[in-house]
Coordinates of C-alpha atoms in Angstrom, one line a residue:
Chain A
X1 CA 110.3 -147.2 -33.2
X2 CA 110.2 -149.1 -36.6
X3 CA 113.4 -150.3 -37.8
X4 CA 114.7 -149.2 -41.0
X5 CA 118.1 -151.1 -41.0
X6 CA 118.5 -154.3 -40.2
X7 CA 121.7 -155.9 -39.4
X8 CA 122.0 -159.4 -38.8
X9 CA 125.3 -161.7 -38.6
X10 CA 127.4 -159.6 -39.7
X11 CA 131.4 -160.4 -40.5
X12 CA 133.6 -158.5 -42.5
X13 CA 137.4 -159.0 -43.3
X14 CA 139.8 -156.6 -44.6
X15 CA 142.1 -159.7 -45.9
X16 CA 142.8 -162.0 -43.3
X17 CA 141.6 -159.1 -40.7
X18 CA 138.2 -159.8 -39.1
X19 CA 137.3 -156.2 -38.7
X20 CA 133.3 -156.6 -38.0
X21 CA 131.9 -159.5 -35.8
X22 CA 129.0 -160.8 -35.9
X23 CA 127.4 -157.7 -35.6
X24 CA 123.2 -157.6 -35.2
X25 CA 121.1 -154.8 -34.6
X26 CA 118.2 -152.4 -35.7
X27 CA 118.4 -149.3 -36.6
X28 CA 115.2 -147.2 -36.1
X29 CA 114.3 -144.5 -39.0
X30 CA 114.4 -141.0 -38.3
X31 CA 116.2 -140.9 -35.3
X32 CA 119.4 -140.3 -34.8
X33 CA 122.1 -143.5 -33.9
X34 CA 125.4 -142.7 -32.7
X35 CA 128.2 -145.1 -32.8
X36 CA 131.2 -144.2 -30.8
X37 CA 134.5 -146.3 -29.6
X38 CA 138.2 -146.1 -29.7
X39 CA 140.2 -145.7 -33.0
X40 CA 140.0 -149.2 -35.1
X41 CA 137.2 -150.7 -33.0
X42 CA 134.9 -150.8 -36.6
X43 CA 132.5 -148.4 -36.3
X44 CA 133.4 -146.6 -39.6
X45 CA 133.7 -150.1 -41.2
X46 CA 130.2 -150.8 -40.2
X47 CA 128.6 -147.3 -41.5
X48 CA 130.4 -147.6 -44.6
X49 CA 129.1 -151.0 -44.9
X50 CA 125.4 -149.4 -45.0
X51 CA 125.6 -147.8 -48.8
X52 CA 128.6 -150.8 -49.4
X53 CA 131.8 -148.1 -49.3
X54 CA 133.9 -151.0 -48.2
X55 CA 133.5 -152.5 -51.6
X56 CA 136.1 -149.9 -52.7
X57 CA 138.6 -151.5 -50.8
X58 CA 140.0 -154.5 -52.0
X59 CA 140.4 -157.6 -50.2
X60 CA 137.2 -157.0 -48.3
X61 CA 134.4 -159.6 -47.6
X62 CA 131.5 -159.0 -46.4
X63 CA 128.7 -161.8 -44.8
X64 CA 125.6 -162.0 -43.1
X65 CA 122.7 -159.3 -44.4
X66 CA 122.3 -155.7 -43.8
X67 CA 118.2 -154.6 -45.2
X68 CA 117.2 -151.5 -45.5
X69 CA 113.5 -150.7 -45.7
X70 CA 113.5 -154.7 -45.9
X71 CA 115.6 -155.3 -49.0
X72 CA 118.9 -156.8 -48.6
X73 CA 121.7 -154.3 -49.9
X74 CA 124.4 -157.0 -50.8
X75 CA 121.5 -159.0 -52.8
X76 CA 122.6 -160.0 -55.9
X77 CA 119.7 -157.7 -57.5
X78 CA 120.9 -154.6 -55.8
X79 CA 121.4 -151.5 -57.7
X80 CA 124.4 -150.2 -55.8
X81 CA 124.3 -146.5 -57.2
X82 CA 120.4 -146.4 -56.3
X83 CA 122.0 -147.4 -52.8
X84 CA 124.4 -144.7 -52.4
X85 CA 121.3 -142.4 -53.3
X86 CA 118.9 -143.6 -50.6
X87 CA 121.7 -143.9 -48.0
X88 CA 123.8 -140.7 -48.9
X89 CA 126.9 -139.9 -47.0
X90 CA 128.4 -136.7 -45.3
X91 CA 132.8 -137.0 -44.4
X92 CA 134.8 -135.6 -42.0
X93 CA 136.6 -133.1 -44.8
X94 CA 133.8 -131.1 -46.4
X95 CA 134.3 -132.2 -49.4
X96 CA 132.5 -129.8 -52.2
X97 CA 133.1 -130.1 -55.7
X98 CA 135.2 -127.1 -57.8
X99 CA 131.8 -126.1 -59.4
X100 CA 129.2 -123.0 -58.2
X101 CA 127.5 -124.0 -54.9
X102 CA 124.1 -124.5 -57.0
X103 CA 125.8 -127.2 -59.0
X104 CA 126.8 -128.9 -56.1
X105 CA 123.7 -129.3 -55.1
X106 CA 122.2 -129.8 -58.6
X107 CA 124.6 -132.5 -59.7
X108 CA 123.0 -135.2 -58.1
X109 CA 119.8 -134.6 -59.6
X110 CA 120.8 -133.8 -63.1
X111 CA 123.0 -137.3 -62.7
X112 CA 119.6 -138.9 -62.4
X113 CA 118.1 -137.3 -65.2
X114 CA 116.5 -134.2 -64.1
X115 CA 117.0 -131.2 -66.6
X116 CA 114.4 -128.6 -66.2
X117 CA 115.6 -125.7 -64.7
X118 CA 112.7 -124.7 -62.9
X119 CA 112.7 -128.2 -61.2
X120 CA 116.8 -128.2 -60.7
X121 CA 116.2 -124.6 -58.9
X122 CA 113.6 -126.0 -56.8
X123 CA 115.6 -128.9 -55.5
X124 CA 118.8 -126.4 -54.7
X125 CA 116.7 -124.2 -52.6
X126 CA 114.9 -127.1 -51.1
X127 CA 118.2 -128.7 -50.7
X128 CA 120.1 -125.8 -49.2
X129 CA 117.2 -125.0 -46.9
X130 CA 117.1 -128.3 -45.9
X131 CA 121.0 -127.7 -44.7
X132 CA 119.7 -124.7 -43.1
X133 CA 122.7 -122.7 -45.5
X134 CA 119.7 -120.9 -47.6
X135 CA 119.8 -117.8 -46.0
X136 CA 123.5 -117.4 -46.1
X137 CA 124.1 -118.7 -49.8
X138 CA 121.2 -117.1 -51.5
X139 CA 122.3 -114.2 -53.0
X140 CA 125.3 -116.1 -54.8
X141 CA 124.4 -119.2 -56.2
X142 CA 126.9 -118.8 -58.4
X143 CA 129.8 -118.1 -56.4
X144 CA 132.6 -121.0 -56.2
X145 CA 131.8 -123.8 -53.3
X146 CA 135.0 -123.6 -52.2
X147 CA 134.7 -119.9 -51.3
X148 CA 132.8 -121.0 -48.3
X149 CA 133.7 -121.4 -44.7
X150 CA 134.1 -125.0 -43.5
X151 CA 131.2 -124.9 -41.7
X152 CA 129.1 -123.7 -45.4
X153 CA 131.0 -126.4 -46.8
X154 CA 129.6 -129.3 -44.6
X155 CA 126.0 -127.7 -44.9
X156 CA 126.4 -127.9 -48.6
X157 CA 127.6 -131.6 -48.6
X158 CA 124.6 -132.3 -46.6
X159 CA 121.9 -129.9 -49.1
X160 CA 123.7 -132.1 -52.0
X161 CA 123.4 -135.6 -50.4
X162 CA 119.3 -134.3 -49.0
X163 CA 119.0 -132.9 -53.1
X164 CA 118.5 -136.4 -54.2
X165 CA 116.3 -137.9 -51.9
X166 CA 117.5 -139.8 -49.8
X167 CA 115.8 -142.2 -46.6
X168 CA 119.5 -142.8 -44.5
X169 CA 122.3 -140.2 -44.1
X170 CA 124.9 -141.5 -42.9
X171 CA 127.5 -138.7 -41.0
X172 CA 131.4 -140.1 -40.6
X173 CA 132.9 -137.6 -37.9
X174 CA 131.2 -134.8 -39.7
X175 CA 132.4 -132.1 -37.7
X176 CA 135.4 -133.5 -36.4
X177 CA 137.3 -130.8 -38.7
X178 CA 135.3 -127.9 -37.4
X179 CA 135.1 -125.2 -35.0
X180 CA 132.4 -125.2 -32.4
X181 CA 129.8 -123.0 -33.6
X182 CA 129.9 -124.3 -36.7
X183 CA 130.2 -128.1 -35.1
X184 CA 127.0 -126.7 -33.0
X185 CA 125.4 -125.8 -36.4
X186 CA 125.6 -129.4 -37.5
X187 CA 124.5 -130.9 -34.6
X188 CA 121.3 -128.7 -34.5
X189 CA 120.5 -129.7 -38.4
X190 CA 121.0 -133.2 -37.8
X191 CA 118.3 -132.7 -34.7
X192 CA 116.0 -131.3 -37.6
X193 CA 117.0 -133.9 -40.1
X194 CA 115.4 -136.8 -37.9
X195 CA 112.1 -135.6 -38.6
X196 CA 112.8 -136.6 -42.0
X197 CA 115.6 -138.9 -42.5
X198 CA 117.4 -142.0 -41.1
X199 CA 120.6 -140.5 -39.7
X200 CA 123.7 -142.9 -38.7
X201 CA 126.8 -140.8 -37.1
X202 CA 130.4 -142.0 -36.1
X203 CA 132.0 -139.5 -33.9
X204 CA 135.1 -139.8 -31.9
X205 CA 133.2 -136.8 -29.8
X206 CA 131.4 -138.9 -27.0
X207 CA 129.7 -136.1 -26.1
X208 CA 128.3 -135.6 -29.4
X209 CA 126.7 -138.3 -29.0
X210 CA 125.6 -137.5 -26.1
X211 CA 124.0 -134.2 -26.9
X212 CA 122.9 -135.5 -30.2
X213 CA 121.8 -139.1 -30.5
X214 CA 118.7 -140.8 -29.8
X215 CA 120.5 -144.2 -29.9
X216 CA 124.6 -144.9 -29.5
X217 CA 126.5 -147.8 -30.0
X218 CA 129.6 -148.6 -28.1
X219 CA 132.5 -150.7 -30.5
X220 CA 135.5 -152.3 -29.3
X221 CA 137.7 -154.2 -31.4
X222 CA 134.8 -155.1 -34.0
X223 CA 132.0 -156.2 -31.7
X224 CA 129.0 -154.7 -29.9
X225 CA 129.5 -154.3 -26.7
X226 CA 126.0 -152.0 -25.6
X227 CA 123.6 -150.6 -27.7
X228 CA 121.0 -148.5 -25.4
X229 CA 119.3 -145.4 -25.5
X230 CA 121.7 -142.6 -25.4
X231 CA 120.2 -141.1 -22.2
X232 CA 120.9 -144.9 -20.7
X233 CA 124.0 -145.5 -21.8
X234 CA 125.8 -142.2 -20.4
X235 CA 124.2 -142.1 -17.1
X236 CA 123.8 -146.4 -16.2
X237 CA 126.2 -148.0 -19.3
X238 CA 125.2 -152.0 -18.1
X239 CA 128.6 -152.9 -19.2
X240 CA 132.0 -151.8 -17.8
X241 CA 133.7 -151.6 -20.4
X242 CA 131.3 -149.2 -21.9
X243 CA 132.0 -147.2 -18.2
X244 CA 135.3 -147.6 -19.1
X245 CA 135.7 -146.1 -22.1
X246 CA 132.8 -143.1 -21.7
X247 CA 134.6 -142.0 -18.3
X248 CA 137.8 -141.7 -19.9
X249 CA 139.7 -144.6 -18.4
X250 CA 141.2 -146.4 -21.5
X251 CA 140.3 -144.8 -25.2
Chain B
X28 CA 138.8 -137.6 -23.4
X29 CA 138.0 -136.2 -19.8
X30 CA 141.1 -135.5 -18.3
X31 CA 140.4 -137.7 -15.2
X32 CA 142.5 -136.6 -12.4
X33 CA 140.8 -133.1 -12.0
X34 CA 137.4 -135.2 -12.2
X35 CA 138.7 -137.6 -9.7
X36 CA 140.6 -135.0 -7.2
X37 CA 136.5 -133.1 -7.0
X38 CA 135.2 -136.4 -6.4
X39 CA 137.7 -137.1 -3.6
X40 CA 136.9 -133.9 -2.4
X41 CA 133.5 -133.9 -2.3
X42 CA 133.4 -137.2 -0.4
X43 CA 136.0 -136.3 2.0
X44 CA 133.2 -133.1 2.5
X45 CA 130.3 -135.4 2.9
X46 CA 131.8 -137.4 5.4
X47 CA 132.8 -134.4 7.8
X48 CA 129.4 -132.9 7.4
X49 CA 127.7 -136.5 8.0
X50 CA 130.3 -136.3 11.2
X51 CA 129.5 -132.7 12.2
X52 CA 125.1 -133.3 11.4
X53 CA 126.0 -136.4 14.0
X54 CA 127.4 -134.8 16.7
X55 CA 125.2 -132.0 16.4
X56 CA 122.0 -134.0 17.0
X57 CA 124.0 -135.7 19.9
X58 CA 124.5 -132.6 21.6
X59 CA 121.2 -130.4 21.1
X60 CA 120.0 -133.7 22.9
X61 CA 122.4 -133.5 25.7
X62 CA 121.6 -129.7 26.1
X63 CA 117.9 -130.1 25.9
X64 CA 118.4 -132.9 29.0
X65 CA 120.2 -130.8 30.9
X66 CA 118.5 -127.3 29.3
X67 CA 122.0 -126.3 28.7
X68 CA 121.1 -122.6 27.2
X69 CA 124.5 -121.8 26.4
X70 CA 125.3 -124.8 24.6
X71 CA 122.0 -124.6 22.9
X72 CA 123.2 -121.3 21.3
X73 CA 126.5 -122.6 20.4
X74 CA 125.4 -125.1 18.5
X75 CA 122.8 -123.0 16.8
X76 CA 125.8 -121.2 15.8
X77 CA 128.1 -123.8 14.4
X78 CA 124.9 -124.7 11.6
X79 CA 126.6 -121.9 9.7
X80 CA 129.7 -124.3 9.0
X81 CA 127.8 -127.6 7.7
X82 CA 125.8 -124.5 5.5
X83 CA 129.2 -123.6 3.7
X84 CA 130.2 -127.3 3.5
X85 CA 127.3 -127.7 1.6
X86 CA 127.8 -124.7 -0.8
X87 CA 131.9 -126.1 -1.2
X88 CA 130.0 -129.5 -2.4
X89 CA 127.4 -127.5 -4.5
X90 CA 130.6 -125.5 -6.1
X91 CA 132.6 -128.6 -6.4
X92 CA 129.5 -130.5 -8.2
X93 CA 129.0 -127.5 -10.6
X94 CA 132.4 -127.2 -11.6
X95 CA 132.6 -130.7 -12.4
X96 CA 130.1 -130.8 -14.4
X97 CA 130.9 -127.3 -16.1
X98 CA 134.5 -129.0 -17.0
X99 CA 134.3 -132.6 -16.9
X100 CA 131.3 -133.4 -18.9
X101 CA 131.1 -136.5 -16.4
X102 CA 129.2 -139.5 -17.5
X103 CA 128.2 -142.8 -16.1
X104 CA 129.2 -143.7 -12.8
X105 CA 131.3 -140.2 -12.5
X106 CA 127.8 -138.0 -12.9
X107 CA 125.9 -140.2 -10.5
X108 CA 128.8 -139.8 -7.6
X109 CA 128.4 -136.0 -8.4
X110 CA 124.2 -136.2 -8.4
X111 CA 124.4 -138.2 -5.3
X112 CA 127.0 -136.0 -3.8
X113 CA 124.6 -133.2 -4.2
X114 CA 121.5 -134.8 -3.1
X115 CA 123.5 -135.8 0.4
X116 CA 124.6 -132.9 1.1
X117 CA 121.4 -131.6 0.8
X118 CA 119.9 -134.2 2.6
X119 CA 122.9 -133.3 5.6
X120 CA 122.3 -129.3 5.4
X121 CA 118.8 -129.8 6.2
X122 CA 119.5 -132.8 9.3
X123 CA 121.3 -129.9 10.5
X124 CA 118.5 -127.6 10.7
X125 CA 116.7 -130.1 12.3
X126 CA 119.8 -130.1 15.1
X127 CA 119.5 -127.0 15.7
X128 CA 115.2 -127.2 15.5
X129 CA 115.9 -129.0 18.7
X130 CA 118.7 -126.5 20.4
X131 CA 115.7 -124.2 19.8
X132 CA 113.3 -125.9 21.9
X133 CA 116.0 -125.5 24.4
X134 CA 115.9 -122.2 24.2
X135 CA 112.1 -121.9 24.6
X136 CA 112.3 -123.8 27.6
X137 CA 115.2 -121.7 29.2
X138 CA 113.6 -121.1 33.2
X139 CA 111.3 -124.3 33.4
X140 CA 111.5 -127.6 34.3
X141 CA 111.2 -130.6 32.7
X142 CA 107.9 -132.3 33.1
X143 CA 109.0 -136.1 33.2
X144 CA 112.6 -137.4 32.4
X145 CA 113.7 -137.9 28.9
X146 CA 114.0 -141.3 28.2
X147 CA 112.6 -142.3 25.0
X148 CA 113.5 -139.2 23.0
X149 CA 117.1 -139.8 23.9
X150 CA 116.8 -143.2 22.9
X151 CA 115.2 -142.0 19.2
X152 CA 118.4 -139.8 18.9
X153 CA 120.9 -142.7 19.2
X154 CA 118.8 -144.8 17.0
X155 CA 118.6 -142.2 14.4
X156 CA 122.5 -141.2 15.0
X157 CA 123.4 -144.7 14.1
X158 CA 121.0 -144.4 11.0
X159 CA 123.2 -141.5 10.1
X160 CA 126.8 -142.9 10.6
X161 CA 125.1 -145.9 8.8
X162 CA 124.2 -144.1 5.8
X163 CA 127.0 -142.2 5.4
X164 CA 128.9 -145.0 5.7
X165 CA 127.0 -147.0 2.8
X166 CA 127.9 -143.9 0.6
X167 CA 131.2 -143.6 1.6
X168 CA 131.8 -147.8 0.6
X169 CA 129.2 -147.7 -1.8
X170 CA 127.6 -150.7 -0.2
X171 CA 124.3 -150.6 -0.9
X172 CA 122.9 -153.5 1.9
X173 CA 123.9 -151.4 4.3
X174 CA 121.4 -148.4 2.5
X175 CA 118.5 -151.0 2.1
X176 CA 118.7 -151.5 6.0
X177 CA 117.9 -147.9 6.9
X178 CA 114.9 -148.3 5.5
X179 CA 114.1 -151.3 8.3
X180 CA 116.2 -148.8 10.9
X181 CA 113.8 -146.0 9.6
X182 CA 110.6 -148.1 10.5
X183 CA 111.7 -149.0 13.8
X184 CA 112.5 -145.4 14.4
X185 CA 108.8 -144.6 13.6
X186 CA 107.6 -146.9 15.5
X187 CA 109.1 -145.4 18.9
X188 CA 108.3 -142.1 17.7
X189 CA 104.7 -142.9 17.8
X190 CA 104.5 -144.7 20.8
X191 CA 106.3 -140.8 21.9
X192 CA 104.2 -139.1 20.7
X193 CA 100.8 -141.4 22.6
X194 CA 102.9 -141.2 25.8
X195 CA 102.9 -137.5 24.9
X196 CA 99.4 -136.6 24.5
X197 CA 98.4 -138.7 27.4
X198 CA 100.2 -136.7 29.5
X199 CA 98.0 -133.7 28.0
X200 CA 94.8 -134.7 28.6
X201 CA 95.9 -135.1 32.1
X202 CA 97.1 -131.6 32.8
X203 CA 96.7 -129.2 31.0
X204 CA 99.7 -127.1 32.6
X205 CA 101.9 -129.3 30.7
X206 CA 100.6 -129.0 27.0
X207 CA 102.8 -126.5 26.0
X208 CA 105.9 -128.0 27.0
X209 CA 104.9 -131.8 26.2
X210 CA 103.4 -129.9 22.6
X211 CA 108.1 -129.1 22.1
X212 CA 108.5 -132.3 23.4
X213 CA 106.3 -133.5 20.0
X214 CA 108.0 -131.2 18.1
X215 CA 111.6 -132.6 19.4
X216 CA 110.2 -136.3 18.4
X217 CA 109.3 -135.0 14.9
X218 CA 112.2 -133.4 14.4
X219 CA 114.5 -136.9 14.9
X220 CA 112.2 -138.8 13.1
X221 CA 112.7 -136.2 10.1
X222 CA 116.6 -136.5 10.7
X223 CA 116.0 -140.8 10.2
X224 CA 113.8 -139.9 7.1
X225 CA 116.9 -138.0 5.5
X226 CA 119.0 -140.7 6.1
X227 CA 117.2 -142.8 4.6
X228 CA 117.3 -140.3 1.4
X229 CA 120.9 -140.9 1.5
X230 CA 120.4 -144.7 1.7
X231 CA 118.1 -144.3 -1.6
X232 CA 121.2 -141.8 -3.3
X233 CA 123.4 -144.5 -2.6
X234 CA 121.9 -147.2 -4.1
X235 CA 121.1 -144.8 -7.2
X236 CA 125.4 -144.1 -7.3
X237 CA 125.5 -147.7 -7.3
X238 CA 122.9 -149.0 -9.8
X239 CA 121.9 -146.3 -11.1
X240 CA 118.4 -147.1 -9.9
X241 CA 116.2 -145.0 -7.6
X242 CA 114.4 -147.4 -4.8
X243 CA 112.0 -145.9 -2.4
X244 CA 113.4 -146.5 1.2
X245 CA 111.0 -144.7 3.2
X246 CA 108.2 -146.6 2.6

């Protein structure tokens, strides 16, 4: 598989803390790569790093490169909100905005430009198929986002990161604050998504990643300690401290 | 997180299990062979009998491994031990058949003779016995040398099983009076040799709960 994310040498520091080590790896495009480990070990560090989140938190440095699709996002040239729209992000908390559920999924678009109403509609349906929400949303475009379930509420986070284009999405425990059918929900879109997209998911729900992933990552305290198919790593992990932690002996 | 102490209570029970049955499968084969050199009828049917037990052993194991897996989401190492579990006892359910295969052939022959003393076939059956405390003994210390070496164990077992089953049909193109009774007598040497054959499949399901690779060891 063809590598759309490239990761090489890379350290990051929250101050004097060196949360990210020397980390190095490819991550393939549409497929799905998992990164799991115990609480602190960087792997939200690391997926934030991919559309530069972490450069919201002061006293963070970042070195080495990260590329996507070849170019190096902490370039100096780098257009940083044309980042966040090719690698969009999904969050544990739904997070919708107070508006109609089409303007969530329209604001994006309309932010970059786009003001023709027969285009915007497009996009939302597009958008909120794409979430697989279309069928249950419909019929009331206009009713409040935050009338939905939780479950709605991720799919329309995810129709409003697909509405403006983007090649990554990157998922940070995305269903950690729902209920299982609704969790199964997302894991069955994201399985759809990979035909399309680039999809990079931290879950503290190993067998998420199991069920889901095409790739996983195992962290511990800012380092990599296996990076195998996910078939591989949860029946013949190389390492035993990936044993470890996936058979519930520390973590 | 898997809450390990249910996980590792099945997996202590399912080995303690595959031992017993890896016990019972061994003393089975030791005596059908005893009955068939004296043509004990009676203890042919009693061990015929006790199969039922390693068949309920093996359904406990199947339960255990299901529920496991149904509750424990294992992974790693933890679903290999419950895979290989499986596989052995399936691979000891069926050497038990083959135990009582040979209590059978006592049976058959209830009223005759013997046509030559059993020598070589007895001999088979200790070799393959040791083959079977040896491979459940590689499973139960995962030690995976000791699962390669069935598969040298297993060659020397086919070896004498031929040189059986020559003896055998020489006999037959002797006399013919003897053909149907030296034709059990083949069937007695296959059915051993089939016992070595499964113990070497718990050699190979060993090696898999060790490395999580899957050698061929009856080559």
């Amino acid at each position: 598989m063809q590598a759309l994310i490239e990761i090489e040498r890379l350290n990051l520091f929250y101050g004097s803390f060196h949360a990210l080590k020397n980390i190095s790896m490819d991550i393939p495009e549409k497929a799905i790569t998992a990164f799991i480990g115990p609480s602190g070990c960087g792997k939200s560090t690391l997926l934030r790093s991919l559309n530069r989140m972490n450069d919201m938190i002061p006293g963070t440095s970042t070195h080495g490169s990260i590329k996507i699709a070849g170019a190096d996002i902490y370039g100096k040239d780098i257009d940083v909100e044309a980042l966040r729209k090719n690698v969009g992000m999904v969050f544990q908390q739904p997070n919708p905005f107070p508006k109609s559920i089409y303007d969530n999924v329209a604001y994006g678009p309309r932010l970059h430009g786009i003001t023709s109403r027969h285009k915007l509609d497009e996009i939302v349906e597009s958008s909120l198929r794409g979430a697989a929400l279309w069928n249950e949303v419909k019929d009331h475009l206009k009713r409040s986002a935050l009338s939905l379930s939780g479950g709605q509420q991720q799919r329309l986070c995810i129709a409003r990161a697909l509405a403006v284009e983007p090649d990554v999405l990157l998922m940070d425990e995305a269903t950690s604050a729902l209920d299982p059918i609704s969790t199964l929900k997302i894991e069955e879109l994201a399985q759809e998504l990979k035909a399309k997209y680039t999809i990079v998911m931290v879950t503290h729900n190993m067998h998420q990643a199991a069920r889901v992933s095409n790739q996983t990552v195992f962290f511990l305290n800012g380092e990599v300690v296996e990076y195998a198919e996910t078939e591989k790593l949860f029946s013949n992990p190389q390492d035993q401290r990936t044993e470890d932690y996936i058979s519930g002996r520390f973590g | 997180m898997i809450k390990r102490r249910e996980l590792d209570q099945g997996l202590g029970d399912m080995q303690r299990l595959l031992v017993e049955m890896g016990r019972r499968v061994e003393r089975a084969l030791t005596e059908s062979m005893d009955a068939l050199k004296s043509l004990d009828v009676l203890e042919a049917r009693r061990i015929i009998a006790s199969d039922s037990e390693l068949n309920a052993m093996e359904m406990q194991i199947t339960e255990i491994g299901a529920k496991l897996m149904a509750t424990q989401q294992p992974v790693a190492k933890d679903l290999r031990n419950i895979l290989a579990g499986l596989k052995i006892s399936s691979d000891l359910e069926r050497m038990g058949d083959l135990a009582v295969d040979i209590a059978k052939v006592v049976l058959r022959l209830e009223g005759q003779q013997l046509i030559k003393p059993l020598i070589d076939l007895p001999k088979l059956a200790e070799m393959v016995c040791s083959m079977i405390s040896g491979s459940v003994r590689s499973y139960l210390e995962q030690n995976v040398d000791l699962a390669y070496k069935l598969d040298k164990d297993d060659h020397e077992v086919d070896a004498l099983y031929s040189q059986i089953l020559s003896e055998l049909f020489a006999m037959m193109a002797k006399d013919p009076a003897v053909i149907s009774q030296s034709m059990l007598l083949c069937f007695v040497g296959r059915y051993i040799e089939r016992i070595g054959d499964h113990a070497t499949n718990i050699g190979e399901s060993t090696v898999y709960l060790v490395t999580g690779k899957r050698p061929d060891l009856n080559t």
